[in-house]
Coordinates of C-alpha atoms and ligand atoms in Angstrom, one line a residue:
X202 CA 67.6 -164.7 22.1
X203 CA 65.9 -161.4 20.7
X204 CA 65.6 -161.2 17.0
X205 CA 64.0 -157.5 17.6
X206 CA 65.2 -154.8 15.5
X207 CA 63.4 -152.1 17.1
X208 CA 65.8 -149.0 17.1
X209 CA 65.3 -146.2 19.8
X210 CA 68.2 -143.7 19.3
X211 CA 69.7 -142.3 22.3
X212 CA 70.0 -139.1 20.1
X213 CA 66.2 -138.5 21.5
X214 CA 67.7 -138.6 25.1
X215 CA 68.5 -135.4 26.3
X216 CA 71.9 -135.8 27.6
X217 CA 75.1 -133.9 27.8
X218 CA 79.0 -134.3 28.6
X219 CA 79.3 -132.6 31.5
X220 CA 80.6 -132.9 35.1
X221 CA 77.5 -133.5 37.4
X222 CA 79.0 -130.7 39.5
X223 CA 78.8 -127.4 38.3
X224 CA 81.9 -125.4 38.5
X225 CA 82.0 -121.8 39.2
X226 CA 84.8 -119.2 38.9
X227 CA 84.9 -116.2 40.9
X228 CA 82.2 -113.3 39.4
X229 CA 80.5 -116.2 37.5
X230 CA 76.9 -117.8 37.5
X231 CA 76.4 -121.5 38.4
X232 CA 76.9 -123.0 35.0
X233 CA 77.8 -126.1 34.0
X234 CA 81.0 -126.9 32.1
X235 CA 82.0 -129.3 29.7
X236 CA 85.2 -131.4 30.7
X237 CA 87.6 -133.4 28.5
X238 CA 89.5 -136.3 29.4
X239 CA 93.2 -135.4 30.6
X240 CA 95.1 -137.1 28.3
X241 CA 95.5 -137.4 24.3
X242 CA 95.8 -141.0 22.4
X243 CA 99.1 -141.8 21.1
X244 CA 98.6 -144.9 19.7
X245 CA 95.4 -147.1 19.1
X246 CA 94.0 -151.1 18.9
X247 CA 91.9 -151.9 16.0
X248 CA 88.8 -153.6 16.7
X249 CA 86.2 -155.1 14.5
X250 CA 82.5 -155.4 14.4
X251 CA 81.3 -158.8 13.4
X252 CA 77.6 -159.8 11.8
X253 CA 74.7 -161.4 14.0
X254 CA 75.0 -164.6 12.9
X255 CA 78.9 -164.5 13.9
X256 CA 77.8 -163.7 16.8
X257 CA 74.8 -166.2 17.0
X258 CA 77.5 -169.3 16.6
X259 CA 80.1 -167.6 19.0
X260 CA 78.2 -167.4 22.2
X261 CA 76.4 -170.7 21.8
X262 CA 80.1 -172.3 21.2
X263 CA 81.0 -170.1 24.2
X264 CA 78.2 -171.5 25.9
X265 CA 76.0 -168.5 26.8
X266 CA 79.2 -167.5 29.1
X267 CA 80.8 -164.5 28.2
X268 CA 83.7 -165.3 30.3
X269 CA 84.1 -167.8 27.3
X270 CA 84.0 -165.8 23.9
X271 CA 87.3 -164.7 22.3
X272 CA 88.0 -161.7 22.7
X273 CA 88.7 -161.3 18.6
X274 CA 84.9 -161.8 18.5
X275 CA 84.4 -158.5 21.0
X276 CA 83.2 -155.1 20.0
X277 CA 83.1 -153.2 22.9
X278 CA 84.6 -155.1 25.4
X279 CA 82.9 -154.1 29.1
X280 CA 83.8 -157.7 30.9
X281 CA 85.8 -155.7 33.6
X282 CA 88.0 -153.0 34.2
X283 CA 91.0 -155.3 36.2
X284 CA 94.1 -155.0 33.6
X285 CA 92.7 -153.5 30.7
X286 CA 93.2 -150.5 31.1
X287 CA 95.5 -148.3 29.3
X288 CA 98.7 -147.0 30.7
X289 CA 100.3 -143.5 30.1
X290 CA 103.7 -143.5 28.4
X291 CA 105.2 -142.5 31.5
X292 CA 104.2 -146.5 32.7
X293 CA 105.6 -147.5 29.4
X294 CA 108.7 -145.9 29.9
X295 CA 108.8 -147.2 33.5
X296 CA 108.5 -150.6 31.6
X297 CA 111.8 -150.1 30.5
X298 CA 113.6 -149.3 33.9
X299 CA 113.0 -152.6 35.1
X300 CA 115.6 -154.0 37.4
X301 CA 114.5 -158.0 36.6
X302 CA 117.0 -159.2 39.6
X303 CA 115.7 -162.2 41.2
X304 CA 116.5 -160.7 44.3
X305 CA 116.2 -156.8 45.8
X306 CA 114.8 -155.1 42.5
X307 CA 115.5 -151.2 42.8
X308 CA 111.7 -151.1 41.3
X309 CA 110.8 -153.2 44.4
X310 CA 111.9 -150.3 46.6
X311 CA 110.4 -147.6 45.0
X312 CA 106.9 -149.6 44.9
X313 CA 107.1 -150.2 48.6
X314 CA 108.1 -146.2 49.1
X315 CA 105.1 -145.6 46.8
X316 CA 102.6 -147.3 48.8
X317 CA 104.1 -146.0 52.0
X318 CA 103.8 -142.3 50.4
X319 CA 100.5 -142.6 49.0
X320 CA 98.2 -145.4 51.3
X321 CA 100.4 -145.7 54.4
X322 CA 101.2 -148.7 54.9
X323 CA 104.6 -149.5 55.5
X324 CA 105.1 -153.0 54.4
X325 CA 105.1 -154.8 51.6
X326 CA 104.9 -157.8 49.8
X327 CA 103.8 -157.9 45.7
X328 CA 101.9 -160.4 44.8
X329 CA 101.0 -161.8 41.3
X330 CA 96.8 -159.9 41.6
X331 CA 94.6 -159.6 44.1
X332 CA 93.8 -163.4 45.3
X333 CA 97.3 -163.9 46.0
X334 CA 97.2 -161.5 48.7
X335 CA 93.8 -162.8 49.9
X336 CA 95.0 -166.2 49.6
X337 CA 98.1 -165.1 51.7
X338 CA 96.4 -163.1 54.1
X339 CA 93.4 -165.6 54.8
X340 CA 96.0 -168.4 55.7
X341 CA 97.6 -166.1 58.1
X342 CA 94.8 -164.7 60.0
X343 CA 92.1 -167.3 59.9
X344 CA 91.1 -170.6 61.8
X345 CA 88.8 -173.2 61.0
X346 CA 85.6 -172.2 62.4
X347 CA 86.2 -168.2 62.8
X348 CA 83.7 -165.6 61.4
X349 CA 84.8 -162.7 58.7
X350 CA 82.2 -160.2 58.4
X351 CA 82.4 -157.9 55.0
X352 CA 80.7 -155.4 53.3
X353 CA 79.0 -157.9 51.0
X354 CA 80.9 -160.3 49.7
X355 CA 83.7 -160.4 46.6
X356 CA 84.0 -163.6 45.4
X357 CA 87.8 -164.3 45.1
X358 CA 87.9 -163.0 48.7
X359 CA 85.3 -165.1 50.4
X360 CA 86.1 -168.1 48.5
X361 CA 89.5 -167.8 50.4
X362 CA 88.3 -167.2 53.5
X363 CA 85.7 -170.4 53.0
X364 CA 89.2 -172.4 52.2
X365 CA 90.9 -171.3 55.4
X366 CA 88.1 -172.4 57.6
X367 CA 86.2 -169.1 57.9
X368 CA 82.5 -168.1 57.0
X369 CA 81.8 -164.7 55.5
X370 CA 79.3 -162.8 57.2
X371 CA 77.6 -159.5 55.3
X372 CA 77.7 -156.6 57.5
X373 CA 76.6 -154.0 54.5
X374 CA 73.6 -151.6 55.3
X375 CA 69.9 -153.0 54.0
X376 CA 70.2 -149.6 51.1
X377 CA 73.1 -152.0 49.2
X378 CA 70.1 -154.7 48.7
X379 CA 67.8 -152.2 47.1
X380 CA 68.6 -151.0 43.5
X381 CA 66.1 -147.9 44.2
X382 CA 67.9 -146.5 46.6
X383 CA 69.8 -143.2 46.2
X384 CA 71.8 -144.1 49.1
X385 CA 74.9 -142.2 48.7
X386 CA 77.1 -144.5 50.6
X387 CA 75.5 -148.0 50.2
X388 CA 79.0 -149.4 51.1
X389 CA 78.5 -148.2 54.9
X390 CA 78.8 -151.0 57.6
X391 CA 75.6 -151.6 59.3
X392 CA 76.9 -151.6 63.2
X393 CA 73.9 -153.4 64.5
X394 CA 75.1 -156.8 62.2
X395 CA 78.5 -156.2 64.0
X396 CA 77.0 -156.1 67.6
X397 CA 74.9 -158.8 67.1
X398 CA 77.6 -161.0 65.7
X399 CA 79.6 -160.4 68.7
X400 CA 76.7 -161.1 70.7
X401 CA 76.4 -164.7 68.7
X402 CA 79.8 -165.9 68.3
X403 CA 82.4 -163.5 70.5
X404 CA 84.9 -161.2 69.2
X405 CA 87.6 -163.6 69.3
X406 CA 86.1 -165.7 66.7
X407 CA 86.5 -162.6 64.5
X408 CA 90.1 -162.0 63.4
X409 CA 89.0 -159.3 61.4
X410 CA 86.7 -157.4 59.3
X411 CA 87.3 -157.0 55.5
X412 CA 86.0 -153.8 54.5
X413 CA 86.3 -153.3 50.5
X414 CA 86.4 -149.5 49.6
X415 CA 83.6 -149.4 46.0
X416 CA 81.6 -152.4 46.7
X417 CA 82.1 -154.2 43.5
X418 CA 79.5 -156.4 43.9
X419 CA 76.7 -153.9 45.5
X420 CA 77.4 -152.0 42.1
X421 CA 80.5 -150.3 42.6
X422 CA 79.0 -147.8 45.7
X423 CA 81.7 -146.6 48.0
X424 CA 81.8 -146.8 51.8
X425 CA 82.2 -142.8 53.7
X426 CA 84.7 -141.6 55.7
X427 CA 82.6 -141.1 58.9
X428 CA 81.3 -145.0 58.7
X429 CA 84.9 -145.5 58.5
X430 CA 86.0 -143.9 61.2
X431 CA 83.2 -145.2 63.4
X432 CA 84.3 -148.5 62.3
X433 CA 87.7 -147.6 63.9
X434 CA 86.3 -147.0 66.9
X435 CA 84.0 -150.1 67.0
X436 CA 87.3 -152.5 66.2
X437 CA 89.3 -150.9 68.8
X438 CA 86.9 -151.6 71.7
X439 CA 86.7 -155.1 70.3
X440 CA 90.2 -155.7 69.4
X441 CA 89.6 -156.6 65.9
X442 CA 91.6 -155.8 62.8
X443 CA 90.3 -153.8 60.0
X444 CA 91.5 -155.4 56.3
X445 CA 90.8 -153.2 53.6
X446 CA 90.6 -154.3 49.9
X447 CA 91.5 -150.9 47.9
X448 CA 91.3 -152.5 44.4
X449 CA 88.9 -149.0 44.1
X450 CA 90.3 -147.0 46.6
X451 CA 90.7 -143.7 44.6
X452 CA 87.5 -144.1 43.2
X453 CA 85.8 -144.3 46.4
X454 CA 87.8 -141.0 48.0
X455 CA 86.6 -139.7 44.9
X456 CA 82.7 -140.4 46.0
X457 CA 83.9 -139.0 49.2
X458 CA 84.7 -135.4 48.0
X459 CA 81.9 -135.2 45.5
X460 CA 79.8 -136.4 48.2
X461 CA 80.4 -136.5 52.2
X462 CA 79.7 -132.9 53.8
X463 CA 83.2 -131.2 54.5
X464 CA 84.9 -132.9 52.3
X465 CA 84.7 -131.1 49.0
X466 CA 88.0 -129.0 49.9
X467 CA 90.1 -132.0 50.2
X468 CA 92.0 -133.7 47.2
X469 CA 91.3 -137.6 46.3
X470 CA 95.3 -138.3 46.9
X471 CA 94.3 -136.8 50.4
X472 CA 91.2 -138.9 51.2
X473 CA 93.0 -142.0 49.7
X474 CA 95.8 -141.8 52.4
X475 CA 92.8 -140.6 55.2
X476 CA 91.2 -143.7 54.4
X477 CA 94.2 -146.2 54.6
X478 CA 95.3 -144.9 57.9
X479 CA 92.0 -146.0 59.3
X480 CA 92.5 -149.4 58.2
X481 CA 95.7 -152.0 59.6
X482 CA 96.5 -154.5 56.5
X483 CA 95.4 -154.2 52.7
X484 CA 95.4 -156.2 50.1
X485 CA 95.2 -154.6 46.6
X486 CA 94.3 -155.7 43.3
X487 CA 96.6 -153.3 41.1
X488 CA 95.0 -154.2 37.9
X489 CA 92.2 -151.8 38.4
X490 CA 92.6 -148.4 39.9
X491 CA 96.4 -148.0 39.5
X492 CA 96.1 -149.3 35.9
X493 CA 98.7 -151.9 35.1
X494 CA 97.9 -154.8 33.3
X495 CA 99.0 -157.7 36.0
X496 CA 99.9 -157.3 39.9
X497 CA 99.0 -156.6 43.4
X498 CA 100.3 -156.9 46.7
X499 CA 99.4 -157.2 50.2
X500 CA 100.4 -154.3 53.0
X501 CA 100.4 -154.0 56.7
X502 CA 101.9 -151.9 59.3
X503 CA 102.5 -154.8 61.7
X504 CA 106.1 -156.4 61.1
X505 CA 105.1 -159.7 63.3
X506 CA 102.6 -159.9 60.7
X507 CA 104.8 -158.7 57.3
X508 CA 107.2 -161.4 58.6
X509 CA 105.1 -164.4 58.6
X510 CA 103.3 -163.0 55.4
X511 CA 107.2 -163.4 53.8
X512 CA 107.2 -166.9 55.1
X513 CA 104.0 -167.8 52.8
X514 CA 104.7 -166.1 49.8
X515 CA 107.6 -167.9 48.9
X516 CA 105.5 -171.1 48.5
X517 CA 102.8 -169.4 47.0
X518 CA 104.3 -166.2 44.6
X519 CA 107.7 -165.8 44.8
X520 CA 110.7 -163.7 46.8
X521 CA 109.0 -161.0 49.0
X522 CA 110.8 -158.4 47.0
X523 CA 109.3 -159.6 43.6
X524 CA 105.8 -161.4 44.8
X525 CA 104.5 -162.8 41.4
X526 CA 105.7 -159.5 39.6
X527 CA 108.7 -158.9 37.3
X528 CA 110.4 -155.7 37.9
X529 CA 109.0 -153.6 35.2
X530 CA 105.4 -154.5 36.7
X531 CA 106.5 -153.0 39.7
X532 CA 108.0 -150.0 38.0
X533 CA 104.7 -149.3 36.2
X534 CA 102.7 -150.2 39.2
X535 CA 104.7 -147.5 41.0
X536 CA 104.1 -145.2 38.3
X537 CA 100.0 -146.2 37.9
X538 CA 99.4 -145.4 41.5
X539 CA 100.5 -142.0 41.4
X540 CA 98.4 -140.9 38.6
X541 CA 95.2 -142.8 40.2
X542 CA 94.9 -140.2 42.5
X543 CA 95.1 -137.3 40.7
X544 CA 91.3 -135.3 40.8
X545 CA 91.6 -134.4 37.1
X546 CA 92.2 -137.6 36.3
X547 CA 89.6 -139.6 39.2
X548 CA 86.8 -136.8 37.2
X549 CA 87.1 -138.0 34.2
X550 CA 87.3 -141.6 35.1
X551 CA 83.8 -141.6 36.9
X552 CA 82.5 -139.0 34.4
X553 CA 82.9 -141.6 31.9
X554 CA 80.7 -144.0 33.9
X555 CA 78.4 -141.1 34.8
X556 CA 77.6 -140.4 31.1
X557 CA 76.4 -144.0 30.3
X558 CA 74.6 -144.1 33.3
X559 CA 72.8 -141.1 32.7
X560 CA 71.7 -142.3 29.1
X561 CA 70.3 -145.4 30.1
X562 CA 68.7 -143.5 33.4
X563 CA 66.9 -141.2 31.1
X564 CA 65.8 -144.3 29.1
X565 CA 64.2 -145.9 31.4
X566 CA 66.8 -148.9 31.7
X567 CA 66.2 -149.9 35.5
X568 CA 69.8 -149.5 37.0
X569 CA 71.7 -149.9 40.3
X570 CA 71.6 -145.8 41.6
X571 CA 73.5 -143.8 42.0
X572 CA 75.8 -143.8 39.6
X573 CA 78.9 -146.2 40.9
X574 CA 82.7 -146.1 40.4
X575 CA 83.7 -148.2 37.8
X576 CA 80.6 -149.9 36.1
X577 CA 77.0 -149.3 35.2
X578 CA 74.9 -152.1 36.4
X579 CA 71.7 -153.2 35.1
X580 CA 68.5 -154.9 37.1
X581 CA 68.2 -158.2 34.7
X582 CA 65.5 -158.9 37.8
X583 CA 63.8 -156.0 36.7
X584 CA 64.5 -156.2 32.7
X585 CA 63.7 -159.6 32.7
X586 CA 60.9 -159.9 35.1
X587 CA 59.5 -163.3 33.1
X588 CA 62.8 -165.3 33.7
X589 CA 62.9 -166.9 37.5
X590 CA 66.1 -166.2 39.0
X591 CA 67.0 -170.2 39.0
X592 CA 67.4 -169.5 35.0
X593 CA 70.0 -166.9 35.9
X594 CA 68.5 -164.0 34.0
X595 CA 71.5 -161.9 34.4
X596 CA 73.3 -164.2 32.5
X597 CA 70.8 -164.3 29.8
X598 CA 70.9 -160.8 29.3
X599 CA 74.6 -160.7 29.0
X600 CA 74.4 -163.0 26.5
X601 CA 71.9 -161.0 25.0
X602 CA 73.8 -158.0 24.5
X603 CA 76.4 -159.5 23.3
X604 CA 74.1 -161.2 20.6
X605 CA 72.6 -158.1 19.7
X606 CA 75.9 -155.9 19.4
X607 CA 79.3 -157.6 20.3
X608 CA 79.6 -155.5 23.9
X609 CA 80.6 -158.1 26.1
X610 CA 79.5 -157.5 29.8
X611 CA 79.5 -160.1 33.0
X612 CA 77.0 -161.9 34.9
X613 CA 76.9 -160.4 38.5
X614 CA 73.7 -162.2 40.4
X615 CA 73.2 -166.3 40.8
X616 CA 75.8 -167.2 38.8
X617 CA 78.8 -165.5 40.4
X618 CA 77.1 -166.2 43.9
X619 CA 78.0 -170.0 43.8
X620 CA 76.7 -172.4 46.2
X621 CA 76.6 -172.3 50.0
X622 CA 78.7 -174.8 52.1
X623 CA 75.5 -176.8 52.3
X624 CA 75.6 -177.1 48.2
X625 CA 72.9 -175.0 47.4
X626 CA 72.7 -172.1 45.1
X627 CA 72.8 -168.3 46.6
X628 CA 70.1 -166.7 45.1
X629 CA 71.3 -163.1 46.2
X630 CA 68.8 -160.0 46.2
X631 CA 70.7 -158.7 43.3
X632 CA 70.8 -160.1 40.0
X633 CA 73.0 -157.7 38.0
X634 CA 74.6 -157.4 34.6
X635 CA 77.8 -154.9 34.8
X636 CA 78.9 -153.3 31.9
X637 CA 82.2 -152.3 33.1
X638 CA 84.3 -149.3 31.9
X639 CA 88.0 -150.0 31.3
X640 CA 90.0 -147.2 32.5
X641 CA 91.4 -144.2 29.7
X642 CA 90.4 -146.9 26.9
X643 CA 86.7 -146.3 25.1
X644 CA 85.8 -142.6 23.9
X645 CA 82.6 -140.9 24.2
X646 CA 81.3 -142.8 20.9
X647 CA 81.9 -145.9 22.3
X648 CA 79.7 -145.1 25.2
X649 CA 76.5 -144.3 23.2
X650 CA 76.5 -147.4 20.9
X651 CA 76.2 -148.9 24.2
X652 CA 74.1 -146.7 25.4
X653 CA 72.0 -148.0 22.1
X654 CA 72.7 -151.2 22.2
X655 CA 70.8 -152.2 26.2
X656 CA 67.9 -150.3 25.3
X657 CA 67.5 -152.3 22.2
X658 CA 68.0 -155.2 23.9
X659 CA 65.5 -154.2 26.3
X660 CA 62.7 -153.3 24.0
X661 CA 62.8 -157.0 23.1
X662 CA 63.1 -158.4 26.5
X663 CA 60.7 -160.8 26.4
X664 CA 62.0 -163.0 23.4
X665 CA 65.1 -163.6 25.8
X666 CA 65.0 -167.1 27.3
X667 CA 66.2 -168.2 31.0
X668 CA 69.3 -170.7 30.6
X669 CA 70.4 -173.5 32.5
X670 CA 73.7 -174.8 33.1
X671 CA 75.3 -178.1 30.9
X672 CA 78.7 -177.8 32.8
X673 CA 79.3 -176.5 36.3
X674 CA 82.5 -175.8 37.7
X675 CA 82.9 -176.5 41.5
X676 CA 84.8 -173.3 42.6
X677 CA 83.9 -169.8 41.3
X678 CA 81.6 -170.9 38.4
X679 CA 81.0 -168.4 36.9
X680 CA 84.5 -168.4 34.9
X681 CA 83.6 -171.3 33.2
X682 CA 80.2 -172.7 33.6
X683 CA 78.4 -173.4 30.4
X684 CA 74.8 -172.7 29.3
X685 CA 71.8 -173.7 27.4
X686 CA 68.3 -172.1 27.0
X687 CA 65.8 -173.7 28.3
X688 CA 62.9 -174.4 26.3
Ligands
F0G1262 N1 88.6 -157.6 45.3 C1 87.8 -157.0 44.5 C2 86.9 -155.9 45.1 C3 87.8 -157.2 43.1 O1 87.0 -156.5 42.3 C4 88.7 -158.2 42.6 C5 88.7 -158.5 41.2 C6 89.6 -158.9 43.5 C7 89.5 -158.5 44.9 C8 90.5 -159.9 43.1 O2 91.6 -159.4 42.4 O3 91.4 -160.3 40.1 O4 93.5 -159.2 40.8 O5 92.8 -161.4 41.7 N2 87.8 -158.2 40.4 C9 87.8 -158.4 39.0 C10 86.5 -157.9 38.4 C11 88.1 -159.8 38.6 O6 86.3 -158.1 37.2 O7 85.7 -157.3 39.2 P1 92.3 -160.1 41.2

């Protein structure tokens, strides 16, 4: 752990709050424009700052896992952005309208007319997050020995399909591997994966591709519209469905109109529905773009399939009409999803992430580019170029930052990557730490003491030690895996 007090103030970096894109008016000059955040705080959460040796004796009782630490112990708290962030007090007051029937809650309607309205689809069925859906959907479509490719992998969502029988194949473009590239869509399908994996295994061992809008895991870089629609045309001439997880849909339609060519003049609530009416079933982890603390759901357009996908979450959730959701969830889910799309909002929410990315960019901090949706991801490969990748050095370097300052971020390399069926560890091309931004939660400030805080820890990098692990969870370790340093 670095005992380096080496202080390089992010006041040196040149840096502004601006919108990347420079807005024009009629008459006027290109020149850029500040923006503020379209909203005002009504009420607040206290949060404390502890001292280093706190800190010193909470992640080695945590285990060097910051999955582990109290979150009482937390400064900044950049773990994830999936039900932290803050809702408006039109959610709040939607918390109040809940219909807590067992059976046909009114809020239950107006979610399903909500997701109809704004993504399409015209079924369906809530689930208590994300997994539940996968974990529905994967028992419904898959059989032992099938293939699923993906743009990379999420690991909730392969760790399902592994359960039902299936192996995950990546389909992502070679650009998603490579932290240097500038690739403005590194979510893209690579169509030559997908023909030869027809060519190996037939199309009817692939009951469908899972296409995740804002590759979490390739650093949060979205997937275009023409890939998509290429996509399309590829499943169609093979009879394959097209799942789409759009746990960062918005911010993804939001890459698409800052970046795809003839897209600019269309609004995100309009690529958001363009993209969902490419794709046949969804599942949705609510918790981050449509800002609700708990909930997701799972959506098709097929009714063979809605119906069988009632059948299973009554063993699994709970009535179709609630999921694993009470009412008000719903309500403020329903709520949540139309503000998500709004452009003022989707500009301030990646302008947030923009901003921290550009600080540690101009300090040198080696970083996943461009700029992704809803974190800021850091090459520990690259920071920490002395710890071999079997000592998980993203890990360490979590751990480190959270030594150093009390910002708690997450391991995204060896760790989360597991083992294969074979029991032995991916070691994945990228081994990242993600400082994650919470959506409408931290303020400018809270952005440049992190900012400070990385390129502290960096200028010490080589007093940080590789770890390895005293306890090892079989399934998704990286929960609750525990740590030492080696020596
Ligand atoms: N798909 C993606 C792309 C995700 O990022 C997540 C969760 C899920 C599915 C599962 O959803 O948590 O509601 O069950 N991601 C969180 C994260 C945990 O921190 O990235 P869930």
């Amino acid at each position: 752990m670095p005992q380096c007090s080496t202080v390089v103030s992010v006041h040196s970096i040149a840096m502004s709050y601006h919108s990347p894109f420079s807005l024009t008016t009629e008459g006027e000059s290109m020149e850029k424009r500040s923006w503020a955040e379209p909203y005002k705080i009504k009420m607040v959460e206290l949060i404390k700052m502890t001292t280093k040796p706190e800190r010193q004796a909470a992640i080695v009782e945590a285990g060097y896992n910051t999955f582990l630490l109290k979150s009482e112990d937390v400064y900044i708290d950049l773990l994830t952005d999936s039900g932290v962030g803050a809702m408006s007090d039109r959610q709040w007051a939607g918390m109040m309208m809940g219909d807590e029937a067992y059976a046909g809650s009114r809020n239950f309607y107006h979610l399903q007319q909500t997701i109809q309205s704004y993504y399409s689809y015209k079924f369906t069925v809530p689930t208590h997050q994300g997994r539940g859906a996968e974990n529905i959907l994967s028992q419904l479509l898959i059989s032992e020995g099938d293939y699923v490719p993906g743009n990379m992998y999420f690991t909730t969502t392969r760790l399902h399909q592994e359960l039902a029988g299936g192996t995950f194949v990546d389909v992502i473009i070679d650009e998603a591997y490579d932290p240097s590239s500038k690739h403005p869509f590194k979510g893209n399908v690579d169509f030559d994966k997908l023909d030869r994996l027809v060519d190996e295994v037939g199309a009817s061992r692939i009951p469908y591709i899972c296409i995740a809008t804002c590759v979490n895991m390739a650093g949060g870089q979205p997937i275009s519209l023409s890939n998509l629609n290429a996509l399309r045309v590829w499943c169609d001439k093979h009879d394959i469905v097209i799942v789409h997880d759009m746990t960062r849909v918005a911010e993804n339609a939001y890459f698409i109109q800052q970046r795809e060519e003839g897209c600019d003049s269309k609004t995100v609530r309009q690529i958001v529905k363009e993209i969902c009416e490419l794709t046949d079933v969804a599942t949705m982890s609510s918790k981050k773009d449509a800002m609700v603390n708990i909930g997701g759901f799972l959506a098709m357009n097929d009714a063979k399939l809605y119906e069988r996908a009632c059948e299973l979450v009554v063993v699994y959730e709970g009535l179709h009409t609630y999921g694993g959701m009470a009412g008000r969830d719903m309500e403020a889910l329903a709520i949540g999803i139309g503000e998500s799309v709004q452009d003022d909002h989707m500009q301030s929410r990646v302008g947030q992430v923009e901003y921290l990315w550009r600080q540690l960019d101009s300090a040198g901090v080696p970083l996943v580019r461009p700029c992704g949706g809803h974190a800021v991801f850091l090459d520990a490969q690259a920071i920490l170029p002395h710890i071999p990748q079997e000592q998980f050095p993203a890990q360490a370097l979590a751990a480190s930052l959270y030594l150093e300052s009390g910002i708690r971020a997450m391991e995204r390399g060896a760790v989360s990557a597991g083992r294969d069926k074979s029991g032995a560890n991916h070691l994945p091309e990228l081994e990242l730490v993600r400082l994650t931004i919470p959506r409408r939660v931290y303020t400018q400030a809270h952005m440049d003491v992190t900012a400070e805080s990385v390129i502290r820890v960096m200028n010490c990098a080589d007093q940080v030690k590789g770890l390895r692990f005293t306890y090892e969870p079989r399934v998704l370790r990286f929960f609750q895996a525990r740590f030492e340093e080696c020596t």
